[in-house]
Short mmCIF file of N, CA and C and ligand atoms in Angstrom, two decimals:
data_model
loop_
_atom_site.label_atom_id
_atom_site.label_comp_id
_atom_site.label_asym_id
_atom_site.label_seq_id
_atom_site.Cartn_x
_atom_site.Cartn_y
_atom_site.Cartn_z
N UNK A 1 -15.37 22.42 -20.34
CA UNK A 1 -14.26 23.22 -20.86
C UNK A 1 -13.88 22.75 -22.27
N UNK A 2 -13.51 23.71 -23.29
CA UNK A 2 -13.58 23.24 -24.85
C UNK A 2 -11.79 23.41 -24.64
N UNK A 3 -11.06 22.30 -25.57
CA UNK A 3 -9.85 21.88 -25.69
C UNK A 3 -9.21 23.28 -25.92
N UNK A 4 -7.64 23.57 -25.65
CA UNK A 4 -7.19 24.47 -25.73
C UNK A 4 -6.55 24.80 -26.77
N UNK A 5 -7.55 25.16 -27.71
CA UNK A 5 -6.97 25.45 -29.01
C UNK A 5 -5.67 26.15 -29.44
N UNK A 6 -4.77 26.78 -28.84
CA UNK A 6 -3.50 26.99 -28.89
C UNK A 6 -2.76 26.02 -29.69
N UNK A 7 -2.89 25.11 -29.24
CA UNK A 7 -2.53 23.67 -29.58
C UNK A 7 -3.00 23.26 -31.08
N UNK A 8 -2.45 23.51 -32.27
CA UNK A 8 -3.40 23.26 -33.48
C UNK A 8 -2.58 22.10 -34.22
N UNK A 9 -1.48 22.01 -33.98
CA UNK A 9 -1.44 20.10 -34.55
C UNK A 9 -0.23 19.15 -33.68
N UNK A 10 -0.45 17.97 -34.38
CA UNK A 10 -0.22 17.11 -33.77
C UNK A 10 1.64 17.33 -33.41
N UNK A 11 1.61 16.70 -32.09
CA UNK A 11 3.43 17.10 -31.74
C UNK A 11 4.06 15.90 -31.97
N UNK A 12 3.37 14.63 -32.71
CA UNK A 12 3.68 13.47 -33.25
C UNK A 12 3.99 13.82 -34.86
N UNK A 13 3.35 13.91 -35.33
CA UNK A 13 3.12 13.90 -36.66
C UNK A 13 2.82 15.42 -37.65
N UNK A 14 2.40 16.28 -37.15
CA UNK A 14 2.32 17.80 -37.31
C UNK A 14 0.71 18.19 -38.27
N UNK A 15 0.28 16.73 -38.37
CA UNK A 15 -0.95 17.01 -38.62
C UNK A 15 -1.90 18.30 -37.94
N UNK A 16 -3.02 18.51 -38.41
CA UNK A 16 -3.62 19.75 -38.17
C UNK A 16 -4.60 19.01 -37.40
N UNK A 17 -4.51 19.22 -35.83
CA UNK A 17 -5.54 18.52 -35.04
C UNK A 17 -6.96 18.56 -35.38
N UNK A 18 -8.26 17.67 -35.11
CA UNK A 18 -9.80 18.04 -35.16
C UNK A 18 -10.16 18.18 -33.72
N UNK A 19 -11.46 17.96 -33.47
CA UNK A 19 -11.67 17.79 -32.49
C UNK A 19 -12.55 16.86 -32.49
N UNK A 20 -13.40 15.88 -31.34
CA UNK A 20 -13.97 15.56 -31.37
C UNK A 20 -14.16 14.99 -29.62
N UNK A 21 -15.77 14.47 -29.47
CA UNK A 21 -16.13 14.10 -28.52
C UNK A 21 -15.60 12.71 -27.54
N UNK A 22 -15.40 12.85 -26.88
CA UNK A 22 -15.12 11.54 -25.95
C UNK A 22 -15.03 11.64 -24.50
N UNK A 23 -15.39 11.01 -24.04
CA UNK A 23 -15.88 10.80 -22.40
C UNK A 23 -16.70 12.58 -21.73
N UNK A 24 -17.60 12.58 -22.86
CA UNK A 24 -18.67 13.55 -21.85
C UNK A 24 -17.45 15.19 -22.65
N UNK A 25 -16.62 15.63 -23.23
CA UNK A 25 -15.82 16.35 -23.33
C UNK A 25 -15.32 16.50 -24.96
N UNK A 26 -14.94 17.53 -25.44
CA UNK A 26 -14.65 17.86 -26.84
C UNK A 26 -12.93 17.88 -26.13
N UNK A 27 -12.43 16.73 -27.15
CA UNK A 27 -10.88 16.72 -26.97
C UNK A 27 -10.01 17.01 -28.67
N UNK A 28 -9.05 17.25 -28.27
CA UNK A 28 -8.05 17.33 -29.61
C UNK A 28 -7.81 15.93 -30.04
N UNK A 29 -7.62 15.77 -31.35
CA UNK A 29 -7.69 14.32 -31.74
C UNK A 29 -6.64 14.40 -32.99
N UNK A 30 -6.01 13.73 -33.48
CA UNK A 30 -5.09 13.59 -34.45
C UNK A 30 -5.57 12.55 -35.76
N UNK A 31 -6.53 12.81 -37.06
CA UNK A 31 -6.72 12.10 -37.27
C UNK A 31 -5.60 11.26 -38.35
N UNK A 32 -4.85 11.40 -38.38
CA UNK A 32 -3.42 10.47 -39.04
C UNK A 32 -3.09 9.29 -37.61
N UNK A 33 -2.87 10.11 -36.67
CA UNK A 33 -2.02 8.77 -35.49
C UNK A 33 -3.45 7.90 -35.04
N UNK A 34 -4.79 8.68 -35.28
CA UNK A 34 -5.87 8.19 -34.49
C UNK A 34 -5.85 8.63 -32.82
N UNK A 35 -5.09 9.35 -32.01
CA UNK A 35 -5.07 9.30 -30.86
C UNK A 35 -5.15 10.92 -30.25
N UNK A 36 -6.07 10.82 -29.00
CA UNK A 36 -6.71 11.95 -28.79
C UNK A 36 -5.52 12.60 -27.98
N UNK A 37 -5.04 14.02 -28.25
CA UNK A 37 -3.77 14.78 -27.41
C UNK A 37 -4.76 14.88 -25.65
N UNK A 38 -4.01 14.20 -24.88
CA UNK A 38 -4.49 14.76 -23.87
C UNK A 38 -4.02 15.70 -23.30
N UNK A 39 -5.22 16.67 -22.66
CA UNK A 39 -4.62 17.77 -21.90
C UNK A 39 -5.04 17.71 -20.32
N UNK A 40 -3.91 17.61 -19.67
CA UNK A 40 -4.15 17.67 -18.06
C UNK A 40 -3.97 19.18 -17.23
N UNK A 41 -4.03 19.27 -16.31
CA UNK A 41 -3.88 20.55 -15.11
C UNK A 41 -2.64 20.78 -14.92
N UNK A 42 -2.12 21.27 -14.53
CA UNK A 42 -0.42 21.49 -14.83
C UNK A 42 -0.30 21.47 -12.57
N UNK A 43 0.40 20.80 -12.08
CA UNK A 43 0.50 21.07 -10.84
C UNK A 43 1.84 22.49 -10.02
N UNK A 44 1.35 23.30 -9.53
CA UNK A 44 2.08 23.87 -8.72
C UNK A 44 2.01 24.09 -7.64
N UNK A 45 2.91 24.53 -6.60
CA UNK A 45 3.39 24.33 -5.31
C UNK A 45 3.45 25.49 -4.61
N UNK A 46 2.64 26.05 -3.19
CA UNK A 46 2.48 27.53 -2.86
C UNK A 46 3.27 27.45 -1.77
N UNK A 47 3.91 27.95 -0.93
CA UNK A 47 4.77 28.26 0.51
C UNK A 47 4.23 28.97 1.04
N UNK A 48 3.68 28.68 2.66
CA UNK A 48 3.31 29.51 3.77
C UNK A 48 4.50 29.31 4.78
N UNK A 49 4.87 30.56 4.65
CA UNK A 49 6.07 30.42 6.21
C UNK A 49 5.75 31.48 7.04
N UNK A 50 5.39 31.36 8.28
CA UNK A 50 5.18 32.36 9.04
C UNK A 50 6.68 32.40 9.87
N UNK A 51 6.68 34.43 10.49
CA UNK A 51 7.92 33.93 11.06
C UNK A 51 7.35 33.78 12.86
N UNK A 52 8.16 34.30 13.82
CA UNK A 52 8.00 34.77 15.62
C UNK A 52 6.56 35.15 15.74
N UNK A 53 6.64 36.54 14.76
CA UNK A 53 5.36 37.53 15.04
C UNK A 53 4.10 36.87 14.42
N UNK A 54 4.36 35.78 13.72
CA UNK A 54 3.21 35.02 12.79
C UNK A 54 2.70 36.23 11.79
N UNK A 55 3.59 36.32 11.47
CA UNK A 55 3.98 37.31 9.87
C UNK A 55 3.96 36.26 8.43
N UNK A 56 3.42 36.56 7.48
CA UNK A 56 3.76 35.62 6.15
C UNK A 56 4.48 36.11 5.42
N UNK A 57 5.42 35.49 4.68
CA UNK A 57 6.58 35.49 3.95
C UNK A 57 5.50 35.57 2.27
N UNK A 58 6.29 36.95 1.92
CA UNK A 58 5.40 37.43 0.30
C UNK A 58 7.25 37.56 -0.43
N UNK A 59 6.75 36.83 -1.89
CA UNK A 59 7.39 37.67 -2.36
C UNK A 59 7.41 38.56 -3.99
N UNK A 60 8.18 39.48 -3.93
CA UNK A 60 7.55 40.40 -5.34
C UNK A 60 7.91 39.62 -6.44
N UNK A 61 6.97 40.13 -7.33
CA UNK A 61 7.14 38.66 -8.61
C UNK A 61 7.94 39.60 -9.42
N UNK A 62 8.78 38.88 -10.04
CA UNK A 62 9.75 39.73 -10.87
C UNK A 62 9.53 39.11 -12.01
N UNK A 63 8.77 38.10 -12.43
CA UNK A 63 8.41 38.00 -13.77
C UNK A 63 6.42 37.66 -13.74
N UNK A 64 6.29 37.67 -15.45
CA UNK A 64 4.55 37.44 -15.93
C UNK A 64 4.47 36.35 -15.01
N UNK A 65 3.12 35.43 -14.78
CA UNK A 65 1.82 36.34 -14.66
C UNK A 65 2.24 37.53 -13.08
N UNK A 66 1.27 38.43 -13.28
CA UNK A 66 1.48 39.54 -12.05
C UNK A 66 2.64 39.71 -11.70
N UNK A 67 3.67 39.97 -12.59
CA UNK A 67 4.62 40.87 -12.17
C UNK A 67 4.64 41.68 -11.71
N UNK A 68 5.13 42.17 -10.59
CA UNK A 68 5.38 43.24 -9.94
C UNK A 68 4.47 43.22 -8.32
N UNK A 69 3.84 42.27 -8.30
CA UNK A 69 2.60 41.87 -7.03
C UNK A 69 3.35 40.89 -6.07
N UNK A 70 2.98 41.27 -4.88
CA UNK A 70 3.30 39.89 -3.88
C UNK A 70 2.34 38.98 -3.95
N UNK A 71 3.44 37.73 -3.92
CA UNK A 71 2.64 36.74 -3.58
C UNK A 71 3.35 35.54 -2.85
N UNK A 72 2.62 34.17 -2.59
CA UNK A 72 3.10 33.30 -1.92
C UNK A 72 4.55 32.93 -2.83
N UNK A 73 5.91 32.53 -2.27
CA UNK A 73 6.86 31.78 -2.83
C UNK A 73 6.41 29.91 -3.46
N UNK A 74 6.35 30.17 -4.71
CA UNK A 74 5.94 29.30 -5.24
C UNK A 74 6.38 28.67 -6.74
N UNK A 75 5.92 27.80 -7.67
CA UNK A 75 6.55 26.90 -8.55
C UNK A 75 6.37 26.29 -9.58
N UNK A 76 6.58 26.02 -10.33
CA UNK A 76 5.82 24.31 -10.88
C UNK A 76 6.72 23.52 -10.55
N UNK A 77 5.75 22.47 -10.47
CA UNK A 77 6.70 20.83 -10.34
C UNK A 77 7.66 20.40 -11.34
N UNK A 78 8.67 19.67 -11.26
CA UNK A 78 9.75 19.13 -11.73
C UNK A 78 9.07 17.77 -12.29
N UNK A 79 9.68 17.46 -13.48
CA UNK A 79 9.02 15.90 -13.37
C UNK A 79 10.50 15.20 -12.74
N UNK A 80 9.44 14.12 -12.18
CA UNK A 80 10.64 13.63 -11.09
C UNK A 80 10.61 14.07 -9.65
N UNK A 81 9.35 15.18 -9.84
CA UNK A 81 10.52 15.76 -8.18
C UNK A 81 8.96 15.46 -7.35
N UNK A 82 9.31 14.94 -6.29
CA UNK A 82 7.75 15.07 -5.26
C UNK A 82 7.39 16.38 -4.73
N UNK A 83 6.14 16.24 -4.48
CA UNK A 83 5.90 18.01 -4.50
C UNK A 83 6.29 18.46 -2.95
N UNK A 84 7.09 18.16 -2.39
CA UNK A 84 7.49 18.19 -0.91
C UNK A 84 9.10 19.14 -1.07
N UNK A 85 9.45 18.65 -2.08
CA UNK A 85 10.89 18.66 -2.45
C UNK A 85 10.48 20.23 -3.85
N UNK A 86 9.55 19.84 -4.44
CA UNK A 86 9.27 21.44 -5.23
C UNK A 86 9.07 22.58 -4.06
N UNK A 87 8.09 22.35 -2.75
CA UNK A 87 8.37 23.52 -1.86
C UNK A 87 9.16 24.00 -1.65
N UNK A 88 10.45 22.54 -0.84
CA UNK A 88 11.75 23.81 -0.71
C UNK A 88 12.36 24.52 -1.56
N UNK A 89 12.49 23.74 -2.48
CA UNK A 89 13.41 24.34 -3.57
C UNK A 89 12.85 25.62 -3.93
N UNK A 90 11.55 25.19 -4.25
CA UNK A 90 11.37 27.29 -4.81
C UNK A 90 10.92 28.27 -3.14
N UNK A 91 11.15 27.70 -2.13
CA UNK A 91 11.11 28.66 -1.24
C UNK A 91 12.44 28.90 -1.13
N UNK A 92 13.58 28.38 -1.23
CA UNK A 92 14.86 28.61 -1.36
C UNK A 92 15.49 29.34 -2.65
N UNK A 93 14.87 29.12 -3.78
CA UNK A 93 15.26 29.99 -4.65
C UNK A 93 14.66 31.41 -4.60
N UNK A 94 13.36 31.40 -4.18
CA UNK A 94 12.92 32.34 -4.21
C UNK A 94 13.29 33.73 -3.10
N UNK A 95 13.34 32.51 -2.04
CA UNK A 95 13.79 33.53 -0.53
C UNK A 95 14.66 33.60 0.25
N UNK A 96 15.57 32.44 -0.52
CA UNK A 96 16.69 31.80 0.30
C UNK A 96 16.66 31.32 1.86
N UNK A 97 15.25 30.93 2.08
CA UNK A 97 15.24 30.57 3.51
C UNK A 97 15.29 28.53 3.04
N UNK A 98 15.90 28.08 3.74
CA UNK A 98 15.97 26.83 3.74
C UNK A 98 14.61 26.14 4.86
N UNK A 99 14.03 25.49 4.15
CA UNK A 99 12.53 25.17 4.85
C UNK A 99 12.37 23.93 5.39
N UNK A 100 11.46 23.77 6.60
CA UNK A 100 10.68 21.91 6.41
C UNK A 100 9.80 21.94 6.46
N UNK A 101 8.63 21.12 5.67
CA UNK A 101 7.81 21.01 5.44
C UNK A 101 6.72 20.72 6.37
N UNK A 102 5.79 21.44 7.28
CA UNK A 102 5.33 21.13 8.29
C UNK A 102 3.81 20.23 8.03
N UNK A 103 3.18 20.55 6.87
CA UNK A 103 1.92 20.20 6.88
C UNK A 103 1.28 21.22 5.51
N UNK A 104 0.41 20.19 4.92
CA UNK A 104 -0.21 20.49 3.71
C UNK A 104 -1.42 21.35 4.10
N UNK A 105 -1.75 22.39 3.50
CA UNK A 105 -2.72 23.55 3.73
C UNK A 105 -4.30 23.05 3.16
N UNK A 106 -3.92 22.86 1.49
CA UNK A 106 -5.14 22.45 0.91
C UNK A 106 -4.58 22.21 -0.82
N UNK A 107 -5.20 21.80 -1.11
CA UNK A 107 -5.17 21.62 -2.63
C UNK A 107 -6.08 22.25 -3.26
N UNK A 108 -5.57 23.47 -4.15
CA UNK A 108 -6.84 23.67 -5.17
C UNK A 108 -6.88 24.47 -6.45
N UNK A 109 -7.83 24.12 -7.36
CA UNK A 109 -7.62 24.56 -9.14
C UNK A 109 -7.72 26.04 -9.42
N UNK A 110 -6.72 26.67 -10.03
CA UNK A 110 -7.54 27.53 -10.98
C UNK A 110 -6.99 28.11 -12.07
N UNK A 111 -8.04 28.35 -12.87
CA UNK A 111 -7.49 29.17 -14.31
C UNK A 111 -5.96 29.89 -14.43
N UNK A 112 -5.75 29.60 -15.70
CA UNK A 112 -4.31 30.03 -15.51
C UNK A 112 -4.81 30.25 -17.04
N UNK A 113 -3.96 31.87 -17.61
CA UNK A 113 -3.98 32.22 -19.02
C UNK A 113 -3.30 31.51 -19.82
N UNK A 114 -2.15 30.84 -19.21
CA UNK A 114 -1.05 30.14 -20.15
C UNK A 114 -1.39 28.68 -20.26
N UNK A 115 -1.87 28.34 -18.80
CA UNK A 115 -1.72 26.83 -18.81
C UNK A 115 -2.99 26.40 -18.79
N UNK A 116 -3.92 27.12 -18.34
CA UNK A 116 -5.41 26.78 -18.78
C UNK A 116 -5.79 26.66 -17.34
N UNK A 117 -5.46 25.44 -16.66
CA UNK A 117 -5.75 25.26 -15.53
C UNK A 117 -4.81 24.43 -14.70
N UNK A 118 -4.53 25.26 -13.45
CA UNK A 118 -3.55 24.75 -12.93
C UNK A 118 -4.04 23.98 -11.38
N UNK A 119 -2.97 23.03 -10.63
CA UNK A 119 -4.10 22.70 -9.54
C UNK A 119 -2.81 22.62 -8.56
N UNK A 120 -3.32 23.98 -7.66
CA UNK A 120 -2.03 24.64 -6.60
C UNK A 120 -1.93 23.83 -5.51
N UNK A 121 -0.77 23.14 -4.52
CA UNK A 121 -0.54 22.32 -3.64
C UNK A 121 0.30 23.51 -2.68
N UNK A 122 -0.51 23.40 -1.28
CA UNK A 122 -0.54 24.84 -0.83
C UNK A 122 0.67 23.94 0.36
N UNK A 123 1.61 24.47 1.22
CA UNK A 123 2.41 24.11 2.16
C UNK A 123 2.76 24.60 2.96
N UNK A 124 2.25 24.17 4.47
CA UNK A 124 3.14 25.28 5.40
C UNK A 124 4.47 24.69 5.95
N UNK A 125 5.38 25.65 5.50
CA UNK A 125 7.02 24.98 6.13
C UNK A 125 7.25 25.64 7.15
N UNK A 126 8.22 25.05 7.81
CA UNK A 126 9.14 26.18 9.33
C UNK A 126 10.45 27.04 8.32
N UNK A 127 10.63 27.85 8.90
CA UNK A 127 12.18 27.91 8.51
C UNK A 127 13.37 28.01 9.67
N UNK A 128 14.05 26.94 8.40
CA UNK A 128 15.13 26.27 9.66
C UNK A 128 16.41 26.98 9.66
N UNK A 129 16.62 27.82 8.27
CA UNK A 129 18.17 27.97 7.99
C UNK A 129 17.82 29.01 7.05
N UNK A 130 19.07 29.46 6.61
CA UNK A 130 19.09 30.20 5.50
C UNK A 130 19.07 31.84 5.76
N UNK A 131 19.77 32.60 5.25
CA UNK A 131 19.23 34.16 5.18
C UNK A 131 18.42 34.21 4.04
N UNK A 132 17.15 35.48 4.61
CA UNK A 132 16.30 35.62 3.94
C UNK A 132 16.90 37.17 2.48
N UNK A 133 16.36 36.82 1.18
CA UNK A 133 17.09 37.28 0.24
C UNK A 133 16.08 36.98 -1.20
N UNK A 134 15.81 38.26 -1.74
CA UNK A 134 15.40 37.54 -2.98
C UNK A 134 15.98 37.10 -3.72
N UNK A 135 15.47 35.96 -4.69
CA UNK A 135 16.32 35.29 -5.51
C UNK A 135 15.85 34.71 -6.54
N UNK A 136 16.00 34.53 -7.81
CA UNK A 136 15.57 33.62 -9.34
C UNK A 136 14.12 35.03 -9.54
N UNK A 137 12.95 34.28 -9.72
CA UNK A 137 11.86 35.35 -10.45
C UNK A 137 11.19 36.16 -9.25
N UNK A 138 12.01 36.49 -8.16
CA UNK A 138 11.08 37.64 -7.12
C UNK A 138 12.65 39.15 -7.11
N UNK A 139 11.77 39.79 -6.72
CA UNK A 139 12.48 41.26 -6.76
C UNK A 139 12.84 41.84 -5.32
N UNK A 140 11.85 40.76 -4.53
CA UNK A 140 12.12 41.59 -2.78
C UNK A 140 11.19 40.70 -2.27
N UNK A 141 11.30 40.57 -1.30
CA UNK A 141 11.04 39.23 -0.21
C UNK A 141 10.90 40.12 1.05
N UNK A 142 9.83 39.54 1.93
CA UNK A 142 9.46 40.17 3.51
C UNK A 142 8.25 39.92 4.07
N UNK A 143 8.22 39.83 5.20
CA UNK A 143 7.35 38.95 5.67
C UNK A 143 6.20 40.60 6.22
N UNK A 144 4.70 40.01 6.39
CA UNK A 144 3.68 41.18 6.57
C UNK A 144 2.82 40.50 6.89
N UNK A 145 2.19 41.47 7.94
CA UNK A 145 1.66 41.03 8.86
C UNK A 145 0.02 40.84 8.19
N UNK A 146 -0.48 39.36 9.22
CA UNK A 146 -1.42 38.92 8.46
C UNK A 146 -2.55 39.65 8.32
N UNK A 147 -2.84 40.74 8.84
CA UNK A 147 -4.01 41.74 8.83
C UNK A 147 -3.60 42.82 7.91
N UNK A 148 -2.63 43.21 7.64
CA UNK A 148 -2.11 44.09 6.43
C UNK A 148 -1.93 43.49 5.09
N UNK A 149 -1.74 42.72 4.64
CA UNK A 149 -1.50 42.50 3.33
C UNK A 149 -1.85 42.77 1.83
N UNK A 150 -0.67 43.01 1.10
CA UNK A 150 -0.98 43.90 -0.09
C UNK A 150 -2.21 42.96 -1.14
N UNK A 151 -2.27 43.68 -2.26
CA UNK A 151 -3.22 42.83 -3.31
C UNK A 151 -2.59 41.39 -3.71
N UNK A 152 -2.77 40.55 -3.27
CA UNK A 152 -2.19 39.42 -3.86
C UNK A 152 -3.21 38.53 -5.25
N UNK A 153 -2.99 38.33 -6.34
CA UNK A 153 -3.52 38.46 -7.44
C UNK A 153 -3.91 36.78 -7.75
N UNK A 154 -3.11 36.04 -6.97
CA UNK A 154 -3.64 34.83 -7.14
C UNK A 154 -4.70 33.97 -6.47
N UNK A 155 -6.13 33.46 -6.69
CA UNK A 155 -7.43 32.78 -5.70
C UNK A 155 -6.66 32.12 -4.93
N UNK A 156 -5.44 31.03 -5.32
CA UNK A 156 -5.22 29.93 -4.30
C UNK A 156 -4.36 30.39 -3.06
N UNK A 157 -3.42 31.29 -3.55
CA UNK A 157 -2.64 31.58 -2.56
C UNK A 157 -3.69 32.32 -1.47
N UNK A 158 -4.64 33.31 -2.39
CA UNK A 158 -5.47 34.31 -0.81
C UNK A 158 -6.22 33.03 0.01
N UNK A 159 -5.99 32.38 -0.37
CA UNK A 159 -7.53 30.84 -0.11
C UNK A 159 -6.31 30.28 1.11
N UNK A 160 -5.60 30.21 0.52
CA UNK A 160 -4.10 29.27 1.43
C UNK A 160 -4.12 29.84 2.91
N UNK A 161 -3.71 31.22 2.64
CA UNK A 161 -3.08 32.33 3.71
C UNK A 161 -4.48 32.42 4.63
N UNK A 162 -5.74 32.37 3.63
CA UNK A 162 -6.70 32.15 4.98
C UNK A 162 -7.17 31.33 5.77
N UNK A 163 -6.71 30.23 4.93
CA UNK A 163 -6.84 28.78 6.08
C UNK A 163 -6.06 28.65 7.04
N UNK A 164 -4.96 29.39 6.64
CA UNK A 164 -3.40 29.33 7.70
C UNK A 164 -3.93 30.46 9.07
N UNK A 165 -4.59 31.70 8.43
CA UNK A 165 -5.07 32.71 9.73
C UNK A 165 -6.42 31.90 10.28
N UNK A 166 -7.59 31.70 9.85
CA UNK A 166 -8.54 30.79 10.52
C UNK A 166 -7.64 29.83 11.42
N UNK A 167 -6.61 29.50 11.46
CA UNK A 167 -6.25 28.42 12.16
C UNK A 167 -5.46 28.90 13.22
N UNK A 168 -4.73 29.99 12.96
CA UNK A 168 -4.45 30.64 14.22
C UNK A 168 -5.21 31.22 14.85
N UNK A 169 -6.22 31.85 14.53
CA UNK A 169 -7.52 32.76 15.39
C UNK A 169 -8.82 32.07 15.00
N UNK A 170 -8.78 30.84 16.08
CA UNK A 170 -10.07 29.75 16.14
C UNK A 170 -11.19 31.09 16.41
N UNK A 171 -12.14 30.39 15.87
CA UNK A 171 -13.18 31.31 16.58
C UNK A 171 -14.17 30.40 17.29
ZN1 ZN B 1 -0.46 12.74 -35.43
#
């Protein structure tokens, strides 16, 4: 992957970044400070809540990327915050259901237009409390049944929701 040129100078010094090689990879480099900008994966956080009927909880995105699409209630991380504690919170902002965290689904990367590459931490919670309600960047919230579901636009979340149905219908 070639450095994300977006990025054209230094956020130290405002020099006009180069590039150059190091560890197997073309990185951004600053040649005034001497030190290469690193760029990492940005982490976010997906919510699987099923309800009685083992229904999944979608909700409509009310802002970019895929606005207007269901998808899993989800986040980026806080710095500071463990990614246990990013689930509830954006399943609570998002759906107002107050959650616990039952068990980690899977971890996994992908392209993101803004952030380059992101690496999704998938979660299945119970819900314990809360009325269900959209809230912060979703437009409508509701749970659908796992054999119906609309276009959902993101790899990790469809990847999530199918590890969660494989696991209810062993074969
Ligand atoms: Zn610099």
């Amino acid at each position: 992957m070639k450095p994300f040129y977006p990025f054209r100078y230094c956020p130290l010094c405002g020099t006009k970044l180069e590039t150059r090689e190091h560890e197997g990879r073309e990185r951004l480099y600053c040649p005034k400070c001497k030190i290469i900008i690193w760029e990492n994966p940005v982490p976010v956080v997906a919510c699987v809540v099923l309800n009685e009927n083992q229904e999944v909880l979608l909700v409509k995105r009310g802002v970019p990327p895929a606005e207007g699409m269901w998808a899993l209630p989800s986040g980026f991380m806080e710095m500071g915050e463990q990614p246990e504690e990013t689930a509830k919170r954006e399943l609570f902002e998002e759906t107002g259901i107050v959650g616990e965290v039952e068990e980690i689904i899977g971890i996994c990367g992908q392209s993101s237009l803004k952030y380059r590459w992101i690496v999704s931490i998938g979660y299945k919670l119970r819900w314990i409390s809360g009325k269900l309600r959209p809230g912060d960047d979703a437009v409508d919230v509701r749970f659908f049944s796992l054999n119906s579901l609309p276009e959902i636009p993101f790899s990790t979340h469809r990847k999530m929701i199918e590890k969660v149905k494989a696991r209810k219908h062993p074969r």
